[in-house]
Coordinates of C-alpha atoms and ligand atoms in Angstrom, one line a residue:
M1 CA 85.5 63.2 113.1
S2 CA 88.5 60.2 112.4
A3 CA 91.7 61.3 112.7
L4 CA 94.4 60.6 110.1
P5 CA 98.3 60.4 110.4
R6 CA 100.4 63.6 111.5
V7 CA 102.1 64.9 109.0
K8 CA 105.3 68.0 109.3
A9 CA 102.8 70.7 107.7
V10 CA 99.2 70.7 106.5
I11 CA 98.6 73.2 103.8
I12 CA 95.2 75.1 103.2
G13 CA 94.5 76.3 99.4
A14 CA 96.2 75.4 96.5
G15 CA 96.3 79.1 94.8
A16 CA 99.6 81.4 94.6
G17 CA 101.2 81.2 98.1
G18 CA 100.3 77.3 99.2
P19 CA 102.1 75.4 96.0
I20 CA 105.5 77.5 96.8
V21 CA 105.6 76.7 100.6
A22 CA 104.5 73.0 99.6
K23 CA 107.5 73.2 97.4
E24 CA 110.2 74.6 99.5
L25 CA 109.3 72.4 102.7
T26 CA 109.2 69.4 100.3
Q27 CA 112.6 70.2 99.1
A28 CA 113.4 70.5 102.9
G29 CA 112.4 66.9 103.5
W30 CA 109.1 67.4 105.1
P31 CA 106.4 65.3 104.6
V32 CA 103.2 67.4 103.4
V33 CA 99.6 67.3 103.1
L34 CA 97.8 70.4 101.0
L35 CA 94.7 70.8 101.3
E36 CA 92.6 72.6 98.2
R37 CA 88.8 72.6 98.3
G38 CA 88.6 72.7 94.3
Q39 CA 89.4 70.3 91.4
W40 CA 92.7 70.5 89.1
Y41 CA 91.4 71.9 85.7
T42 CA 92.8 72.2 82.5
A43 CA 92.3 74.2 79.6
N44 CA 90.3 72.0 78.2
D45 CA 87.6 72.0 81.1
C46 CA 87.2 75.6 80.1
R47 CA 85.7 76.5 76.6
K48 CA 86.8 80.2 75.2
D49 CA 83.2 81.4 76.1
D50 CA 83.6 85.5 76.6
L51 CA 80.5 85.2 78.9
R52 CA 81.8 82.2 80.9
N53 CA 85.2 82.7 81.9
Q54 CA 87.1 83.9 85.6
R55 CA 87.3 87.6 84.3
N56 CA 83.3 87.7 83.0
S57 CA 81.2 85.6 84.8
T58 CA 78.0 86.7 83.2
L59 CA 77.0 83.1 82.6
G60 CA 78.9 81.6 85.2
H61 CA 82.6 80.7 85.3
P62 CA 84.5 77.4 84.9
F63 CA 87.4 77.2 87.5
G64 CA 85.0 77.8 90.9
P65 CA 83.8 77.9 93.2
D66 CA 80.6 76.5 92.6
D67 CA 77.8 78.8 92.3
D68 CA 75.7 76.5 94.3
G69 CA 76.2 76.4 98.0
N70 CA 79.1 78.6 98.4
P71 CA 77.7 82.7 98.8
R72 CA 78.8 85.0 100.7
V73 CA 77.5 88.1 102.0
V74 CA 77.7 91.8 100.8
V75 CA 76.6 94.8 102.7
T76 CA 76.3 97.8 100.5
A77 CA 77.7 101.2 101.1
N78 CA 74.2 102.6 102.5
G79 CA 74.1 99.1 104.6
Q80 CA 71.9 96.8 102.5
Q81 CA 72.5 93.2 102.7
R82 CA 72.4 91.1 99.8
L83 CA 73.3 87.3 99.5
V84 CA 75.6 87.0 96.6
E85 CA 76.7 84.2 94.5
P86 CA 80.5 83.2 93.1
S87 CA 79.3 84.3 89.6
G88 CA 77.6 87.3 91.2
P89 CA 79.0 91.0 91.0
G90 CA 80.6 92.0 93.9
Y91 CA 81.8 88.8 95.8
S92 CA 85.2 89.1 95.2
N93 CA 86.1 85.8 93.5
N94 CA 89.5 84.7 92.5
A95 CA 88.7 80.9 91.5
A96 CA 89.0 77.4 93.7
C97 CA 91.2 75.3 92.0
V98 CA 94.9 74.0 91.9
G99 CA 96.4 76.9 90.8
G100 CA 93.6 79.2 92.1
G101 CA 94.1 82.5 90.4
T102 CA 97.1 81.9 88.8
L103 CA 95.4 79.5 86.3
S104 CA 93.7 82.2 84.5
Y105 CA 95.1 84.9 85.8
G106 CA 96.6 87.9 83.3
A107 CA 99.8 86.9 84.6
M108 CA 101.6 90.4 85.1
A109 CA 104.3 90.0 87.2
W110 CA 105.1 93.1 89.3
R111 CA 107.4 93.8 92.1
F112 CA 106.1 96.6 94.3
H113 CA 108.5 99.9 94.7
P114 CA 110.5 100.3 97.3
N115 CA 108.1 103.0 99.0
D116 CA 105.1 100.6 98.8
F117 CA 106.7 99.0 101.8
Q118 CA 106.9 102.2 103.7
M119 CA 103.7 103.8 103.2
K120 CA 103.6 105.5 106.4
T121 CA 106.9 106.8 106.5
V122 CA 106.8 108.4 103.3
Y123 CA 103.5 109.9 102.9
G124 CA 102.3 110.2 106.7
A125 CA 103.8 113.8 107.4
Q126 CA 103.3 114.7 103.8
V127 CA 99.8 113.9 103.1
P128 CA 98.0 114.1 106.6
R129 CA 94.4 113.6 104.8
A130 CA 96.0 110.0 103.4
V131 CA 96.5 109.3 107.4
E132 CA 93.5 110.3 108.6
G133 CA 90.5 107.8 109.2
S134 CA 93.3 105.2 107.7
T135 CA 95.0 102.3 108.9
L136 CA 98.2 103.4 106.8
A137 CA 100.9 101.2 108.3
D138 CA 105.1 100.5 107.2
W139 CA 105.1 96.8 106.6
P140 CA 107.3 95.3 109.2
I141 CA 109.8 94.5 106.1
T142 CA 111.6 96.2 103.6
Y143 CA 111.8 95.8 99.9
D144 CA 115.8 94.4 100.2
E145 CA 114.9 91.8 102.5
L146 CA 112.0 90.8 99.9
E147 CA 114.5 90.9 96.9
P148 CA 116.3 87.7 96.6
F149 CA 113.0 86.3 96.8
Y150 CA 111.1 88.2 94.0
E151 CA 114.0 87.2 91.7
K152 CA 113.3 83.5 92.8
A153 CA 109.8 83.5 91.9
E154 CA 110.6 85.6 88.6
W155 CA 113.1 82.4 88.0
E156 CA 111.6 79.4 89.4
L157 CA 108.3 80.3 87.5
G158 CA 108.9 82.2 84.6
V159 CA 108.7 85.6 83.6
S160 CA 109.4 87.5 80.8
G161 CA 109.3 91.4 79.9
D162 CA 111.9 94.1 79.9
V163 CA 111.9 96.8 82.9
S164 CA 115.5 98.5 81.9
T165 CA 114.0 101.7 80.8
D166 CA 111.6 101.7 83.8
P167 CA 113.9 104.2 86.1
F168 CA 111.3 103.7 89.0
H169 CA 111.9 100.1 89.9
G170 CA 113.9 99.1 93.3
P171 CA 117.4 97.6 92.6
R172 CA 117.3 94.1 91.1
N173 CA 120.0 91.7 90.5
K174 CA 119.4 89.9 88.0
P175 CA 117.4 90.4 84.8
L176 CA 114.0 88.9 83.9
P177 CA 114.9 85.3 82.6
M178 CA 113.1 85.6 79.5
P179 CA 112.6 88.7 76.9
P180 CA 109.3 90.5 76.3
L181 CA 107.3 89.2 73.4
P182 CA 106.9 91.9 70.4
P183 CA 105.1 94.6 70.6
T184 CA 101.9 94.8 69.4
R185 CA 100.3 97.9 67.2
E186 CA 98.5 99.0 70.3
H187 CA 101.8 99.2 72.3
L188 CA 103.7 100.8 69.3
I189 CA 100.9 103.6 69.1
L190 CA 101.1 104.2 73.5
E191 CA 104.9 104.3 73.2
K192 CA 104.6 107.2 70.7
G193 CA 102.5 108.9 72.6
A194 CA 104.0 108.4 76.3
K195 CA 107.6 109.5 75.1
A196 CA 105.9 112.5 73.7
L197 CA 104.9 113.2 77.3
G198 CA 108.4 112.9 78.6
L199 CA 107.2 109.5 80.3
H200 CA 109.3 106.0 80.6
P201 CA 107.3 103.2 78.9
F202 CA 108.5 99.7 79.4
H203 CA 107.4 95.9 78.5
I204 CA 105.2 94.8 81.6
P205 CA 107.2 91.6 83.4
M206 CA 104.6 88.6 82.9
L207 CA 104.4 85.4 84.2
R208 CA 104.2 84.0 80.8
N209 CA 106.3 82.2 78.0
S210 CA 107.9 84.5 75.5
V211 CA 110.0 81.6 74.4
P212 CA 110.1 78.1 75.6
Y213 CA 111.4 77.5 79.2
N214 CA 111.3 75.3 81.9
G215 CA 110.2 72.2 79.8
R216 CA 106.8 74.2 78.1
P217 CA 106.3 76.3 74.9
A218 CA 106.5 80.0 74.1
C219 CA 102.9 82.2 74.3
M220 CA 100.8 81.4 70.7
R221 CA 99.6 84.8 71.1
C222 CA 95.8 84.2 71.4
R223 CA 93.2 86.1 72.5
W224 CA 92.0 84.1 75.4
C225 CA 94.3 84.9 78.0
V226 CA 93.0 86.7 81.2
G227 CA 89.9 84.5 82.6
F228 CA 91.1 81.8 81.0
A229 CA 93.9 78.9 81.2
C230 CA 96.3 78.5 78.8
E231 CA 95.8 76.0 75.5
V232 CA 99.6 75.7 75.2
D233 CA 100.7 76.1 78.9
A234 CA 102.8 79.3 78.1
K235 CA 101.2 80.8 81.3
C236 CA 103.3 80.3 84.6
G237 CA 101.2 79.5 87.1
T238 CA 101.6 77.6 90.4
Q239 CA 100.1 74.5 88.8
N240 CA 102.7 74.0 85.6
T241 CA 105.4 74.8 88.0
V242 CA 106.4 74.8 91.6
L243 CA 103.2 72.2 91.9
P244 CA 104.5 68.9 89.7
T245 CA 107.9 69.7 91.6
A246 CA 106.3 69.2 95.2
L247 CA 104.5 66.2 93.8
N248 CA 107.9 65.0 92.3
T249 CA 109.4 64.9 95.5
G250 CA 107.2 62.2 97.0
L251 CA 106.5 64.2 99.9
L252 CA 103.2 65.7 99.2
E253 CA 100.0 64.4 99.6
L254 CA 97.4 66.7 97.6
R255 CA 93.7 66.5 98.0
L256 CA 91.6 67.7 96.3
Q257 CA 87.8 68.7 96.7
C258 CA 88.4 69.1 100.4
M259 CA 87.3 72.3 102.2
V260 CA 88.9 73.2 105.6
K261 CA 86.3 73.9 108.2
E262 CA 88.8 75.1 111.2
I263 CA 92.1 74.9 112.3
L264 CA 92.3 73.0 116.0
V265 CA 94.1 73.8 119.2
D266 CA 94.8 71.8 122.2
E267 CA 94.9 73.1 125.6
H268 CA 98.2 74.9 125.1
G269 CA 97.0 77.1 122.5
K270 CA 99.2 75.6 120.1
A271 CA 97.6 74.1 116.6
T272 CA 97.0 70.6 116.3
G273 CA 96.0 70.0 112.9
V274 CA 93.2 71.2 110.6
A275 CA 89.3 69.5 110.2
Y276 CA 88.1 69.5 106.7
F277 CA 85.1 67.9 104.8
D278 CA 86.2 65.9 102.1
R279 CA 84.7 65.3 98.5
Q280 CA 82.0 63.0 100.2
G281 CA 81.3 65.5 102.8
Q282 CA 82.7 63.1 105.7
L283 CA 85.0 65.1 108.3
W284 CA 88.6 64.4 109.2
E285 CA 91.1 65.5 111.6
Q286 CA 94.4 66.2 109.8
P287 CA 96.6 66.2 112.3
A288 CA 99.7 68.5 112.0
E289 CA 103.0 70.1 113.4
H290 CA 102.9 73.2 111.5
V291 CA 99.6 74.6 109.8
I292 CA 99.8 77.2 106.7
V293 CA 97.5 78.9 105.6
S294 CA 96.7 80.2 102.2
G295 CA 93.5 80.3 101.0
S296 CA 93.5 83.9 99.6
A297 CA 92.4 87.2 102.1
I298 CA 88.7 86.4 102.2
E299 CA 88.3 82.7 103.0
S300 CA 91.9 83.0 105.1
A301 CA 90.3 85.4 107.3
R302 CA 86.8 83.4 107.2
L303 CA 88.6 80.3 108.3
L304 CA 90.6 81.8 111.1
L305 CA 86.9 83.7 112.4
N306 CA 85.3 80.4 112.2
S307 CA 88.1 78.3 113.9
K308 CA 86.9 80.0 117.7
S309 CA 87.6 77.7 120.8
R310 CA 87.7 78.1 124.5
L311 CA 91.2 79.9 124.4
F312 CA 90.2 81.8 121.3
P313 CA 86.5 82.8 121.5
Q314 CA 86.7 85.4 119.0
G315 CA 88.7 83.0 116.2
L316 CA 92.5 82.3 116.0
G317 CA 94.8 84.9 116.1
N318 CA 91.8 87.4 117.1
R319 CA 92.3 88.5 120.5
Y320 CA 92.3 92.3 119.3
D321 CA 89.6 92.0 116.6
W322 CA 92.3 92.7 113.7
V323 CA 91.5 89.7 111.8
G324 CA 89.4 90.4 108.8
R325 CA 89.9 93.9 109.2
N326 CA 91.8 96.0 106.4
L327 CA 90.0 94.2 103.3
Q328 CA 91.9 96.2 100.4
G329 CA 91.8 95.1 96.7
H330 CA 92.9 97.8 94.1
T331 CA 90.7 100.3 92.8
Y332 CA 90.6 100.2 88.9
T333 CA 90.7 103.7 87.2
G334 CA 91.9 104.7 84.2
A335 CA 90.5 105.8 80.4
F336 CA 89.3 104.7 77.0
G337 CA 90.3 106.5 73.4
L338 CA 89.1 106.2 70.5
F339 CA 91.6 106.8 67.2
D340 CA 91.3 107.5 64.0
Q341 CA 93.5 104.5 62.4
D342 CA 93.6 100.8 63.7
T343 CA 94.9 100.0 66.8
Y344 CA 94.1 96.4 67.4
D345 CA 95.7 93.4 65.6
D346 CA 94.4 90.6 67.2
V347 CA 97.3 89.7 69.4
G348 CA 96.7 88.1 72.6
P349 CA 97.5 89.0 75.1
G350 CA 97.1 92.5 74.4
A351 CA 98.6 93.8 77.5
G352 CA 102.2 94.6 77.1
I353 CA 103.1 98.3 78.3
A354 CA 103.4 100.1 81.1
I355 CA 104.6 103.1 82.7
C356 CA 105.3 104.0 86.5
D357 CA 106.1 107.4 86.4
Y358 CA 102.7 108.0 88.5
N359 CA 103.1 105.3 91.2
H360 CA 104.6 107.6 93.2
G361 CA 106.0 111.6 93.8
N362 CA 102.6 112.4 92.7
P363 CA 102.0 116.2 94.4
D364 CA 99.9 116.0 97.4
L365 CA 98.8 112.4 96.6
A366 CA 99.8 109.4 99.2
G367 CA 100.8 106.9 96.4
G368 CA 99.3 106.2 93.3
A369 CA 99.6 103.7 90.4
M370 CA 101.4 101.7 87.4
L371 CA 99.4 102.7 84.2
A372 CA 99.0 100.0 81.8
N373 CA 96.8 99.1 78.1
E374 CA 94.3 96.5 78.6
F375 CA 94.1 92.7 77.7
I376 CA 92.9 91.9 74.6
R377 CA 89.3 93.0 74.4
L378 CA 86.9 90.4 73.4
P379 CA 83.7 91.3 71.4
Y380 CA 81.3 91.2 74.5
Q381 CA 83.6 93.3 76.5
F382 CA 83.9 95.9 74.1
V383 CA 80.1 96.2 73.3
S384 CA 79.3 96.4 77.7
G385 CA 82.3 98.5 78.7
L386 CA 84.0 100.2 76.0
R387 CA 81.1 103.1 75.0
A388 CA 81.9 106.5 74.7
P389 CA 79.5 109.0 76.5
G390 CA 76.1 109.3 74.9
V391 CA 76.6 106.2 72.4
P392 CA 73.3 104.2 72.6
R393 CA 73.4 100.1 73.4
W394 CA 71.0 99.3 70.6
G395 CA 69.8 100.2 67.3
A396 CA 71.6 102.0 64.6
A397 CA 74.0 104.3 66.2
H398 CA 75.1 101.3 68.4
K399 CA 76.1 99.1 65.8
E400 CA 78.0 102.0 63.8
F401 CA 80.1 102.8 66.6
V402 CA 80.7 99.1 66.9
R403 CA 81.8 98.6 63.5
R404 CA 83.5 102.0 63.4
F405 CA 85.8 101.9 66.6
Y406 CA 86.0 98.1 67.7
R407 CA 89.6 98.3 65.8
R408 CA 90.1 101.9 66.8
S409 CA 90.4 101.9 70.9
I410 CA 92.6 101.7 73.6
A411 CA 92.1 101.4 76.9
V412 CA 94.7 102.2 80.2
Q413 CA 94.0 101.7 83.3
G414 CA 95.8 100.6 86.8
P415 CA 95.3 99.4 89.7
T416 CA 95.3 102.3 92.5
Q417 CA 96.9 101.6 95.6
E418 CA 94.4 101.9 98.7
M419 CA 94.1 103.3 101.6
P420 CA 93.7 100.6 104.4
F421 CA 90.5 101.2 105.6
F422 CA 89.5 99.7 109.5
E423 CA 85.9 99.6 108.4
S424 CA 86.2 97.8 105.6
R425 CA 86.4 94.3 106.5
V426 CA 85.6 90.5 106.4
T427 CA 83.5 88.8 108.9
V428 CA 81.6 85.4 109.3
D429 CA 77.8 86.0 108.9
P430 CA 75.8 84.8 111.9
Q431 CA 73.4 83.2 110.1
V432 CA 74.0 82.2 106.3
R433 CA 75.9 79.0 106.1
D434 CA 77.5 77.1 103.1
K435 CA 76.6 73.7 101.9
L436 CA 78.6 72.3 104.4
G437 CA 77.4 74.2 107.3
I438 CA 80.6 76.3 107.3
P439 CA 79.2 80.6 108.3
V440 CA 80.3 82.5 105.5
A441 CA 82.1 85.4 104.3
R442 CA 80.7 89.1 104.9
L443 CA 81.8 91.5 103.1
S444 CA 81.4 95.4 104.5
G445 CA 82.9 98.9 104.9
N446 CA 83.7 101.5 102.3
K447 CA 87.1 102.6 100.5
H448 CA 89.1 105.4 102.1
P449 CA 88.1 108.9 100.5
H450 CA 91.7 109.6 99.7
T451 CA 91.7 106.2 97.3
I452 CA 88.9 107.8 95.5
E453 CA 90.7 110.9 95.3
I454 CA 94.0 109.0 94.1
G455 CA 92.1 107.4 91.7
D456 CA 90.9 110.3 90.3
A457 CA 94.1 111.3 89.7
M458 CA 95.3 108.4 87.5
T459 CA 92.5 108.9 85.0
A460 CA 93.4 112.6 84.3
K461 CA 97.5 111.0 83.5
A462 CA 95.7 108.1 81.3
E463 CA 93.6 110.7 79.2
A464 CA 96.6 112.5 78.7
W465 CA 98.6 109.8 77.9
L466 CA 95.9 108.6 75.3
K467 CA 95.6 112.2 73.6
A468 CA 99.5 112.1 73.4
S469 CA 99.1 109.1 71.5
G470 CA 96.7 110.7 69.0
A471 CA 93.0 109.7 70.4
I472 CA 90.3 111.9 69.2
Q473 CA 88.0 111.3 72.2
T474 CA 88.9 110.2 75.4
W475 CA 86.8 109.6 78.3
P476 CA 87.5 108.7 82.0
K477 CA 86.6 105.2 83.8
K478 CA 86.6 106.4 87.7
A479 CA 86.1 104.1 90.4
G480 CA 82.9 104.8 93.0
Q481 CA 82.8 104.0 96.8
G482 CA 81.5 100.4 97.9
T483 CA 83.0 97.3 99.6
S484 CA 87.0 96.3 98.4
G485 CA 88.6 93.1 97.9
G486 CA 88.4 91.9 94.1
Q487 CA 90.7 89.4 92.4
H488 CA 93.6 91.5 94.3
Q489 CA 92.2 91.2 97.6
A490 CA 94.7 91.6 100.5
G491 CA 95.3 92.8 104.0
T492 CA 93.0 91.0 106.2
C493 CA 95.9 89.2 108.2
R494 CA 98.1 92.3 108.3
M495 CA 102.0 91.6 109.0
G496 CA 103.2 94.0 111.9
N497 CA 105.5 94.0 114.8
D498 CA 103.2 94.8 117.4
P499 CA 100.5 91.9 118.4
R500 CA 97.6 94.6 119.4
T501 CA 97.4 95.9 115.7
S502 CA 98.6 93.1 113.2
V503 CA 97.8 89.6 113.2
V504 CA 101.2 88.1 112.3
D505 CA 104.5 89.0 112.8
R506 CA 107.2 89.7 110.4
W507 CA 107.7 85.8 109.8
C508 CA 103.9 85.8 109.0
R509 CA 103.4 83.6 112.1
L510 CA 100.3 84.5 114.3
H511 CA 101.1 86.5 116.9
E512 CA 98.9 84.2 119.3
V513 CA 99.7 80.6 117.7
E514 CA 103.1 79.3 116.7
N515 CA 102.9 77.3 114.9
V516 CA 100.2 78.7 112.6
H517 CA 101.4 80.7 109.4
V518 CA 99.8 82.5 106.7
V519 CA 101.3 83.5 103.4
D520 CA 99.0 84.4 100.9
G521 CA 97.7 88.3 100.2
S522 CA 96.4 88.7 103.7
V523 CA 99.2 89.7 105.2
H524 CA 99.6 92.5 102.7
V525 CA 100.0 96.0 104.8
T526 CA 99.3 97.7 101.9
N527 CA 98.9 96.3 98.4
G528 CA 101.2 98.8 96.1
G529 CA 100.1 100.2 93.0
F530 CA 100.7 96.9 91.7
N531 CA 99.1 93.3 91.1
P532 CA 100.4 91.9 93.8
V533 CA 100.6 87.8 92.7
L534 CA 104.5 88.7 92.1
T535 CA 104.6 89.8 96.7
I536 CA 102.4 86.8 97.4
M537 CA 104.7 84.4 95.9
A538 CA 108.1 86.2 96.7
N539 CA 107.2 86.5 100.7
A540 CA 105.7 82.5 100.3
Y541 CA 109.5 82.0 99.3
R542 CA 110.2 84.1 102.1
V543 CA 108.4 82.6 104.8
A544 CA 109.3 79.1 104.0
G545 CA 112.9 79.6 103.9
H546 CA 112.3 80.9 107.4
L547 CA 110.4 77.7 108.5
V548 CA 112.6 75.1 107.2
G549 CA 115.5 76.9 109.3
G550 CA 117.6 78.7 106.3
A551 CA 116.0 81.9 105.8
K552 CA 118.3 83.6 102.9
Ligands
FAD1 C1 90.8 86.2 86.1 C2 92.2 86.8 87.1 C3 93.3 87.8 86.5 C4 94.2 88.1 87.7 N1 95.5 88.5 87.0 C5 96.4 89.0 88.0 C6 97.6 89.4 87.2 O1 97.9 89.5 86.1 N2 98.7 89.8 88.2 C7 98.8 89.7 89.0 O2 99.2 89.9 90.4 N3 97.6 89.0 89.7 C8 96.2 88.5 89.1 N4 95.1 87.7 89.6 C9 95.2 88.0 91.0 C10 96.0 86.6 92.0 O3 95.3 85.8 91.1 C11 95.8 86.6 92.8 O4 96.4 88.0 93.5 C12 96.6 85.2 93.5 O5 96.0 84.0 92.9 C13 95.9 85.2 95.0 O6 96.5 84.1 95.9 P1 96.2 83.3 97.3 O7 97.3 82.5 96.8 O8 96.5 84.4 98.0 O9 95.0 83.3 96.1 P2 94.2 82.2 95.5 O10 95.2 82.2 94.4 O11 92.8 82.6 95.3 O12 94.3 80.5 96.0 C14 93.5 80.3 97.0 C15 93.3 78.6 96.8 O13 93.1 78.3 98.5 C16 91.4 77.2 98.6 N5 91.1 77.4 99.5 C17 90.4 78.7 100.1 N6 90.0 78.1 101.0 C18 90.1 77.0 101.8 C19 89.6 76.3 102.5 N7 88.9 76.6 103.7 N8 89.9 74.7 102.5 C20 90.7 74.6 101.1 N9 90.8 74.9 100.1 C21 90.4 76.5 100.4 C22 90.9 78.3 97.3 O14 89.9 77.1 96.8 C23 92.5 78.6 96.2 O15 92.6 77.7 95.2 C24 94.1 87.6 88.8 C25 93.0 86.9 89.4 C26 92.2 86.8 88.2 C27 91.1 85.5 89.1
SF4_2 S1 97.6 84.5 75.3 FE1 99.5 83.1 75.6 S2 99.7 82.4 77.7 FE2 97.6 83.7 77.1 S3 96.5 82.1 76.8 FE3 97.2 82.8 74.4 S4 98.8 81.4 74.1 FE4 98.3 81.3 76.5

């Protein structure tokens, strides 16, 4: 293995967290190398194919990782193992490219609720069955500590929306930098229904330009948003915001198609850098003073578990067997509704209205979910997913249903907060390796029963909202058991004060290794009843600020 010149920091992964840290460190004068296993794609690399995008990968996906040579092993609820390729069901793929999930995401930009940081305190005594058998805990930081960094993420990357009519959000010092996009027909129908129920609808905050912002244009409201890269660059990901800023400092070297194999340590237990394969498959050593891990919850856990050495025979940071544990995501539940009036106006991105009335305060439940309307439905999604019970999938009745209801249907759903479960986990497979010879991630475990219970309660709320909005027929979208994770994967390197029950400390530094930090969703103790990316971004700003010595 050839060694390269030592740098101040090496960052693994150019997704949501890594580029934010790269920007903060380089602006503070640190020379940084950022290693990303994927490539730098644009909208031109992804055709508008309903069946081949990062959300629907029936025919594969454009933004990686390649199906060839990158499997995972998934252990099903009944103990059966299967080998899954990245575009296959159960793989829990985000993306492997510059921007990571933020290149093709839906761009909902939620702050977690203050209670989301204190779930054990709020619900431990109140709902004992939520805690029983789960590893529910409080975060070691509060909403108030993260608030300035939420604001920084909203203003630096760019968020549009209006949360002023949401009485449930945490305290904030500044409004969002951009107004919301004008409401769609669906938005107006749901707004009326929510108000009739006494709920508090508002415009979803989105990492999406509603007006020209930071040198990029406003959204042109197309149909191909979630799962696709934005053709006019109006979606705000790390690839078109913080990363160019970091590169402009001249202190960042971004190396693409470089897969980090392991974190290297010396005989004193300090990290010395990383070993990685370049695009030709050659192995390099990148020495660094600090190692920042941001590969997403599953790959970060895999990397730490694969970083075995004499001092860390169970993997780095894994003395107490917590790396890879508590794998969470979100249990998506909600409802579908059919209407006798047109609800569809072909105006993207579709999702626009939400309620937070059910995130907390549900009697006898530990948490809940934000509920929102779905992104614009592409024809295939309608045909495959939005079908009233009993309607056949082929023939005259199928055609009649599609003709009648494609323009007259609404889906409402939300990311139910999951109860963390110790047995829901990432390990590395003892046999299966990827094309570079690195042991692959193995996903196993189920969801906590209370998670399913909360999800079911959310379906009832969603159906009631649709009925109040005029739906002539509704039916629930329920969730079943199975491994957690998905595109909102989190939890596998839990943040905490006690090294025996967490992996990183409050500054996201491995308890066991003073110069390794983790800055992706894996540090989330719990994952809120909201999409997670803004929290990942805010926390990355917080950790970077601490690293450069100016914790704000
Ligand atoms: C279609 C889609 C829609 C989504 N919609 C939303 C939404 O509306 N709102 C929201 O909050 N979230 C959304 N998400 C989820 C969001 O994108 C993720 O939560 C977020 O990107 C996670 O950030 P991360 O930094 O942890 O990981 P990622 O963004 O997954 O980035 C990790 C990066 O690390 C790289 N990497 C991993 N391992 C290695 C290694 N060993 N060596 C080198 N590189 C490595 C990967 O290639 C990847 O680019 C969506 C995701 C997708 C895919
Ligand atoms: S809906 Fe707007 S932000 Fe989304 S891809 Fe289309 S133009 Fe871009």
